[in-house]
JSON list of C-alpha atoms and ligand atoms in Angstrom, two decimals:
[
{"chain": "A", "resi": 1, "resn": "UNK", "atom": "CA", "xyz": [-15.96, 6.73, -14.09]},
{"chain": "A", "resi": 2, "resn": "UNK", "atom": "CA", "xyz": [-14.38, 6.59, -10.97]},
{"chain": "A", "resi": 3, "resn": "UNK", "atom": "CA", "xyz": [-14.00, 9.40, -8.67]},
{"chain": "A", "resi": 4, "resn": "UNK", "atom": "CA", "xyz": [-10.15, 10.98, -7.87]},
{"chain": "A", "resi": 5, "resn": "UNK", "atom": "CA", "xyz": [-10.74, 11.09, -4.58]},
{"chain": "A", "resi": 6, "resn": "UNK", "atom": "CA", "xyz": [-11.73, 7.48, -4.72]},
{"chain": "A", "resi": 7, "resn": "UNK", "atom": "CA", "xyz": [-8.17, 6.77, -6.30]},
{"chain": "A", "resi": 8, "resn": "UNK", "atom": "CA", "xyz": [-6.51, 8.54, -4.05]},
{"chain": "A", "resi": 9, "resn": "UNK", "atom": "CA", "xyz": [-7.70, 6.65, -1.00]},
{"chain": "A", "resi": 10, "resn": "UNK", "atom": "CA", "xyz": [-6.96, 3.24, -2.76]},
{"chain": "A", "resi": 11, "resn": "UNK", "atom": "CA", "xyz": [-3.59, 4.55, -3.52]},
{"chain": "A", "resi": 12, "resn": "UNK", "atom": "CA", "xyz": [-2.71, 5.84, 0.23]},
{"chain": "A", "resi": 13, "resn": "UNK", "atom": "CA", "xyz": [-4.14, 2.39, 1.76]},
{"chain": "A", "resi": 14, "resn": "UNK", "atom": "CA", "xyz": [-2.15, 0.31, -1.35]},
{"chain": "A", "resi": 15, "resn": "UNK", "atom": "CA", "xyz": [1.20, 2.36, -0.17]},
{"chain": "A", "resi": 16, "resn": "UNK", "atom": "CA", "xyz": [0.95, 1.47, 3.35]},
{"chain": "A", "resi": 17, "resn": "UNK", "atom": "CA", "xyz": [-0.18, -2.47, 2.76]},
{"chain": "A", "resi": 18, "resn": "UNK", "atom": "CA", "xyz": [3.06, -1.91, 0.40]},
{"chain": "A", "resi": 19, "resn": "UNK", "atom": "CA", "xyz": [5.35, -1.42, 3.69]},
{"chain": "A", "resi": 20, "resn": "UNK", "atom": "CA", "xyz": [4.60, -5.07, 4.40]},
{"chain": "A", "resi": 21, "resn": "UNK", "atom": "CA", "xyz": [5.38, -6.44, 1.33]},
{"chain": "A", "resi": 22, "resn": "UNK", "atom": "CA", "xyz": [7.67, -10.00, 1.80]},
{"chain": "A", "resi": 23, "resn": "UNK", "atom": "CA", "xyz": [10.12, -9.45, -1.15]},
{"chain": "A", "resi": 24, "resn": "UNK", "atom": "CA", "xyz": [13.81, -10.45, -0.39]},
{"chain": "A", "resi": 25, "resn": "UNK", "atom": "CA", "xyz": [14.50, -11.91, -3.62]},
{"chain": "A", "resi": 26, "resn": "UNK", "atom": "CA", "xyz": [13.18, -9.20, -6.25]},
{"chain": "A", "resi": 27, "resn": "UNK", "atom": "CA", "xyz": [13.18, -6.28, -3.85]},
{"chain": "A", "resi": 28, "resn": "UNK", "atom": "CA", "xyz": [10.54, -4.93, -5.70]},
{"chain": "A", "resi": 29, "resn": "UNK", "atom": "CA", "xyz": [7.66, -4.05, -3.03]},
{"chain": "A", "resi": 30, "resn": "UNK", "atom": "CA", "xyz": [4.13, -3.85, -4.27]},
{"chain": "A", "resi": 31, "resn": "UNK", "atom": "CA", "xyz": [0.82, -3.18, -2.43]},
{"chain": "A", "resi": 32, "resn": "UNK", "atom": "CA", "xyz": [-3.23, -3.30, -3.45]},
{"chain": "A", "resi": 33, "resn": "UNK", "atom": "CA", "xyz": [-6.06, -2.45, -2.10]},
{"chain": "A", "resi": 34, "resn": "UNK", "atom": "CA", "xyz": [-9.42, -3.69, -3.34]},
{"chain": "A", "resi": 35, "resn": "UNK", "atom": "CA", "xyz": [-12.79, -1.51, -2.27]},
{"chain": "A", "resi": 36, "resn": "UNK", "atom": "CA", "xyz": [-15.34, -4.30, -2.16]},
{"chain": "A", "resi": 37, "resn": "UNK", "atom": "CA", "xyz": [-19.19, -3.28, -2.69]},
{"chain": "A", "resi": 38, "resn": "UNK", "atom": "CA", "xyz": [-19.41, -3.40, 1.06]},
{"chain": "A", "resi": 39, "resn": "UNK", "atom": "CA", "xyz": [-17.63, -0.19, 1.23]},
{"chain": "A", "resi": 40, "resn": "UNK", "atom": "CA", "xyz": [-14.41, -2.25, 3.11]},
{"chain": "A", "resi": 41, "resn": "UNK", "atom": "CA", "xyz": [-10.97, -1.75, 1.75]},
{"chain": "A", "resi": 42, "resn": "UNK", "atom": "CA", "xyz": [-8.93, -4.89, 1.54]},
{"chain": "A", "resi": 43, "resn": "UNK", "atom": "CA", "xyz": [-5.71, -4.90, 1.27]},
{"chain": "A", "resi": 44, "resn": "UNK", "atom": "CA", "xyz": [-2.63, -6.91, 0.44]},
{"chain": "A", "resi": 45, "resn": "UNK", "atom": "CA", "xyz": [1.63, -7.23, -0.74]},
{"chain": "A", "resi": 46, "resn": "UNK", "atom": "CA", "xyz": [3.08, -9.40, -2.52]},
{"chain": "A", "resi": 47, "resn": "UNK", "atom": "CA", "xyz": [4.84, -12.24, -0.72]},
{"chain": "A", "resi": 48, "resn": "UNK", "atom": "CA", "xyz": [7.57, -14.19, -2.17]},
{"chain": "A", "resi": 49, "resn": "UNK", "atom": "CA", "xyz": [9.13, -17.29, -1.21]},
{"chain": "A", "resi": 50, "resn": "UNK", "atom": "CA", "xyz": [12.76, -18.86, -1.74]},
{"chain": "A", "resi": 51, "resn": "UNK", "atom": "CA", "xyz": [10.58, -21.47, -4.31]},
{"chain": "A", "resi": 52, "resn": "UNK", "atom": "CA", "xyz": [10.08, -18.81, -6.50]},
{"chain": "A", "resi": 53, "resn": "UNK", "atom": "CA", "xyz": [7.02, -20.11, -8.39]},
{"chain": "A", "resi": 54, "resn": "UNK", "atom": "CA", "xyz": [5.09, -20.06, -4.94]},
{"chain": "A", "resi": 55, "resn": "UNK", "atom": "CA", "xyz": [5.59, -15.86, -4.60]},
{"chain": "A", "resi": 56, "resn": "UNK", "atom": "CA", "xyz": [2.32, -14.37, -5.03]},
{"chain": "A", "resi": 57, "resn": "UNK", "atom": "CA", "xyz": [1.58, -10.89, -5.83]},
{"chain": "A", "resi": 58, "resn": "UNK", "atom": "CA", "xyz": [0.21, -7.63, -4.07]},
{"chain": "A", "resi": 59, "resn": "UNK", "atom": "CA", "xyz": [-3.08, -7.34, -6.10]},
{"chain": "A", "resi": 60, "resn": "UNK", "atom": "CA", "xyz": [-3.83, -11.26, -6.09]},
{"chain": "A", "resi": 61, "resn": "UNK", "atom": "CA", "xyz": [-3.64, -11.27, -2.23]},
{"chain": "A", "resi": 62, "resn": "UNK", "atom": "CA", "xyz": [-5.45, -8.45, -1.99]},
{"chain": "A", "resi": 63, "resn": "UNK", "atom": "CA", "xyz": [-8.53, -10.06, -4.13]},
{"chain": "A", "resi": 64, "resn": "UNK", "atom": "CA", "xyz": [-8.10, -13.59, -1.84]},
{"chain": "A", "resi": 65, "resn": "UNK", "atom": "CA", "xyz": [-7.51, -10.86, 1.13]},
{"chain": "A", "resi": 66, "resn": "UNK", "atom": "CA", "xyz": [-11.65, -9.88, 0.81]},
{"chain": "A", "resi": 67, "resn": "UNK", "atom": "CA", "xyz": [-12.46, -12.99, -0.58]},
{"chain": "A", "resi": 68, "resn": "UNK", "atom": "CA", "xyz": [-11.55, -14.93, 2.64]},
{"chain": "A", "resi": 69, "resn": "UNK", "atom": "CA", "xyz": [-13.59, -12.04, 4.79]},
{"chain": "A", "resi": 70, "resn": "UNK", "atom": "CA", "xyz": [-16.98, -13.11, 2.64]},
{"chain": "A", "resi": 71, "resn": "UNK", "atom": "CA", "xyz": [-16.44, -10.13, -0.25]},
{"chain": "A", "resi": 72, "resn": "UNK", "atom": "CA", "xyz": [-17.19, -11.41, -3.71]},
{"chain": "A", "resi": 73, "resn": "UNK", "atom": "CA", "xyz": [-17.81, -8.02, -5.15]},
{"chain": "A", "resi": 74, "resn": "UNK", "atom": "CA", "xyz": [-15.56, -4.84, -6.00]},
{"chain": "A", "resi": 75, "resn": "UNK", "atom": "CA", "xyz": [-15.66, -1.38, -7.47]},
{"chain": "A", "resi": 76, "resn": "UNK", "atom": "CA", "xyz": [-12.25, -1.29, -7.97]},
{"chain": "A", "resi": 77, "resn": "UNK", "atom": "CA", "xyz": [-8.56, -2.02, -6.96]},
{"chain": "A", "resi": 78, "resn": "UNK", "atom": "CA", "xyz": [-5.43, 0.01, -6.59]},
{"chain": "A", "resi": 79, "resn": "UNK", "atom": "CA", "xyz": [-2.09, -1.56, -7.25]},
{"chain": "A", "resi": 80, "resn": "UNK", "atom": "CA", "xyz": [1.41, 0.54, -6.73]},
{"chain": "A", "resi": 81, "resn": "UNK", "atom": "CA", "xyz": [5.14, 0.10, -7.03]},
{"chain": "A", "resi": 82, "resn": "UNK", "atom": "CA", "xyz": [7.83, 1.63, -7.13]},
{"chain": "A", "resi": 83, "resn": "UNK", "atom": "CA", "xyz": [8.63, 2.19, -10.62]},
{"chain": "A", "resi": 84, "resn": "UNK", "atom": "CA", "xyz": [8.73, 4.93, -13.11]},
{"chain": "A", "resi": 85, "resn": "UNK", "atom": "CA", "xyz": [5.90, 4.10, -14.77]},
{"chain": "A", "resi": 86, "resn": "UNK", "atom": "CA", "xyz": [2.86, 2.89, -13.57]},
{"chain": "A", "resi": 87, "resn": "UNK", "atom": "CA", "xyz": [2.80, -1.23, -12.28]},
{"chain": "A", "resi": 88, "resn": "UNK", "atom": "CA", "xyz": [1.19, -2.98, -14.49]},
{"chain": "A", "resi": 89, "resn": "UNK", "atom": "CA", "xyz": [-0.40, -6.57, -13.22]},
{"chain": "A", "resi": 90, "resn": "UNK", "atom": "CA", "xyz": [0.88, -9.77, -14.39]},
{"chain": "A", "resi": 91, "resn": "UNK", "atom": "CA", "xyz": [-1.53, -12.83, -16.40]},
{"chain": "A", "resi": 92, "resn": "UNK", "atom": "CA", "xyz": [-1.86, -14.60, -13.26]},
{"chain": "A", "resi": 93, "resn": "UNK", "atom": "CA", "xyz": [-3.09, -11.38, -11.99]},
{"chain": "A", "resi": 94, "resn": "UNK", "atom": "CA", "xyz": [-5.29, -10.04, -14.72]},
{"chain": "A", "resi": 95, "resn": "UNK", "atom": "CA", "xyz": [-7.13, -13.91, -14.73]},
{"chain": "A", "resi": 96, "resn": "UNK", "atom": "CA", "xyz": [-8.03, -13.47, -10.75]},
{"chain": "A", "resi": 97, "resn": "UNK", "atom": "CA", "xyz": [-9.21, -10.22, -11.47]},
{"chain": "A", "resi": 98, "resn": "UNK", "atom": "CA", "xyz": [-11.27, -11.08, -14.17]},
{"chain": "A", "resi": 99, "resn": "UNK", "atom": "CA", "xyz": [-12.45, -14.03, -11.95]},
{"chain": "A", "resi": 100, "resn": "UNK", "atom": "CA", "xyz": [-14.14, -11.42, -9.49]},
{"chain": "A", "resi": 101, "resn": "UNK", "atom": "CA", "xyz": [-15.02, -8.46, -12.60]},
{"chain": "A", "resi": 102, "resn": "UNK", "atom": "CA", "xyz": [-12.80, -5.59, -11.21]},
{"chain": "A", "resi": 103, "resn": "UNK", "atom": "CA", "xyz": [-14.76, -2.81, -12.89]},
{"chain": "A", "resi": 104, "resn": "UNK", "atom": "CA", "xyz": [-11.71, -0.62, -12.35]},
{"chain": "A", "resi": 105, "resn": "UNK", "atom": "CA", "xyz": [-8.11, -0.88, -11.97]},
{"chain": "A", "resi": 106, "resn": "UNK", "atom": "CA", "xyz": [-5.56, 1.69, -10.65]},
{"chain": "A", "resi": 107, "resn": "UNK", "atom": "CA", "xyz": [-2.49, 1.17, -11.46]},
{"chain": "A", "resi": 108, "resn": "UNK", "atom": "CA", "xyz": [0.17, 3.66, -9.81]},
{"chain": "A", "resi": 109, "resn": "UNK", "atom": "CA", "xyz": [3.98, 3.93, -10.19]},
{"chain": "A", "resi": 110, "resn": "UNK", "atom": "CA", "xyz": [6.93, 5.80, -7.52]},
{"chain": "A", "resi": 111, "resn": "UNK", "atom": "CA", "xyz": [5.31, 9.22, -7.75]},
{"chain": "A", "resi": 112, "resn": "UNK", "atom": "CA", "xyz": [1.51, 8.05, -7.38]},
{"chain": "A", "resi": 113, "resn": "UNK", "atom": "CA", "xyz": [0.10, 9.23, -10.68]},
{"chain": "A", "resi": 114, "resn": "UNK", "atom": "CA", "xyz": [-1.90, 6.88, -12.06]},
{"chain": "A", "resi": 115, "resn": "UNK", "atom": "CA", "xyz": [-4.07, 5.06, -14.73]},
{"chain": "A", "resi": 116, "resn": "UNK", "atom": "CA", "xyz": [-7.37, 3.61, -14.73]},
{"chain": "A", "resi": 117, "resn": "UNK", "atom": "CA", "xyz": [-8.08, 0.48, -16.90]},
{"chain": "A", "resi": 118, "resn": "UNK", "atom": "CA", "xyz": [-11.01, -1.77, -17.16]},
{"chain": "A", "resi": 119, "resn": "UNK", "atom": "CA", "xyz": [-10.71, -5.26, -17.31]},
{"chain": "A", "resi": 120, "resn": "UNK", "atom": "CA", "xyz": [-10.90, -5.63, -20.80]},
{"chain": "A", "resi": 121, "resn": "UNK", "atom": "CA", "xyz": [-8.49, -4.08, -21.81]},
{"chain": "A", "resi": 122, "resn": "UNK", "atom": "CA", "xyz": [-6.24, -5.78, -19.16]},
{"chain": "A", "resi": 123, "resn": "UNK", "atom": "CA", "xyz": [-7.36, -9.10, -20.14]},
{"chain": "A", "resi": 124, "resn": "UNK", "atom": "CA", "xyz": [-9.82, -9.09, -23.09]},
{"chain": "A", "resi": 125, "resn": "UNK", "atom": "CA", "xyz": [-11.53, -12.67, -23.65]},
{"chain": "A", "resi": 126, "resn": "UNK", "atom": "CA", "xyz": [-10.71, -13.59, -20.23]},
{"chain": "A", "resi": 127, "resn": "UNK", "atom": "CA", "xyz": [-11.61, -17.27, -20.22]},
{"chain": "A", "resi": 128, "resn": "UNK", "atom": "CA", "xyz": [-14.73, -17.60, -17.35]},
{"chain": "A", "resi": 129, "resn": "UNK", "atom": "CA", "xyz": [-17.13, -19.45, -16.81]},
{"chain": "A", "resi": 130, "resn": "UNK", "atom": "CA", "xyz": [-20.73, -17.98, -15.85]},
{"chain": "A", "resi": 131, "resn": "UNK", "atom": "CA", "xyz": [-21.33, -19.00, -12.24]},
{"chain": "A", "resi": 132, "resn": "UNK", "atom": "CA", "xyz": [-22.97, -16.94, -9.49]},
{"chain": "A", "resi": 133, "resn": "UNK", "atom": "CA", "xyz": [-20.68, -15.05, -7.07]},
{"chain": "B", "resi": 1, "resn": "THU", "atom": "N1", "xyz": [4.37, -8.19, -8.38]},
{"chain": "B", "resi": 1, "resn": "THU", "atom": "C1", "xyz": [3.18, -7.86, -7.79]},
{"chain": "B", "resi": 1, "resn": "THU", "atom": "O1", "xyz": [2.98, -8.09, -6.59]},
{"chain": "B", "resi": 1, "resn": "THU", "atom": "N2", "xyz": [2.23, -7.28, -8.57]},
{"chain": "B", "resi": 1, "resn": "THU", "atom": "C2", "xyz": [2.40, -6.91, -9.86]},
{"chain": "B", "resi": 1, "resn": "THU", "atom": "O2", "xyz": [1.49, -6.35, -10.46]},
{"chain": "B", "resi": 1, "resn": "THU", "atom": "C3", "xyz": [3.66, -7.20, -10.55]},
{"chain": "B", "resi": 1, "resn": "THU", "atom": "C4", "xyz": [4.66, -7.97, -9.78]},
{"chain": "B", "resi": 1, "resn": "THU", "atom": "C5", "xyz": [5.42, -8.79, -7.53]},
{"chain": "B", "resi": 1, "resn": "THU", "atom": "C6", "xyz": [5.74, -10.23, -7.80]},
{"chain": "B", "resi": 1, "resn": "THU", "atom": "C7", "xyz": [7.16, -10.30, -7.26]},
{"chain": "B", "resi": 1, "resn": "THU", "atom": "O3", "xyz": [7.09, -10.49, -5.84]},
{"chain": "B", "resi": 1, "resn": "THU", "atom": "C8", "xyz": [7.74, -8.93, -7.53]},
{"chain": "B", "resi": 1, "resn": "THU", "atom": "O4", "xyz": [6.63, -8.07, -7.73]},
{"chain": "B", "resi": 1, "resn": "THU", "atom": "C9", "xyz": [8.65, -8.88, -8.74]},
{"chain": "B", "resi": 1, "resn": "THU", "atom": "O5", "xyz": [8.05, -9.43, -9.85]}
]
């Protein structure tokens, strides 16, 4: 299980990658930060783009975010917005995710309480294929 404290830190580092969010057409602003197993926090918002379909989200970025910096490995991510209820991440999302085995994802909502949920139940039968990472 992981640690509160652990959350917490995702959460505060998630809320300030949030402030950069690029969202002019939903106005909804999210932010993620992924702790890869090299102890570095990467973070990311979503970015949108006036061709819609091309937006990409806060939690996806993140992921590409450590990806690009050599990080193929994670303990968990945080992902918050600002709505009542905790965010919770889209297919597109949940597939990338499952890509890099997210052992643990925080999802928070306005007032930062949060949930933890493992990747199956986010996306059980995720469609992979076994390759090395
Ligand atoms: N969004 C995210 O960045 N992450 C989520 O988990 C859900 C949705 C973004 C996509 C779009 O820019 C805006 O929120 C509204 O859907």
């Amino acid at each position: 299980m992981i640690a509160d404290t652990v959350c917490r830190r995702l959460i505060a580092a998630a809320r300030r990658a949030q402030t950069q969010a690029y969202a002019p057409y939903s106005k909804f602003t999210v932010g993620a930060a992924a702790l890869g197993a090299d102890g570095i926090v990467y973070t990311g918002c979503n970015v949108e783009n006036s061709s819609y379909g091309l937006s990409c989200c806060a939690e996806r970025n993140a992921v590409f975010h450590a990806v690009s910096c050599g990080c193929r490995k994670f303990a968990a991510i945080a992902v918050v917005g600002d709505g009542p209820d905790p965010i919770t991440p889209c297919g597109a999302c949940r597939q990338v995710l499952a890509e890099f085995a997210v052992p643990a994802v925080i999802l928070a909502g306005a007032d930062d309480s949060y949930t933890v949920m493992t990747m199956e139940e986010l996306l059980p039968q995720a469609f992979q294929f076994t390759v090395e990472k």
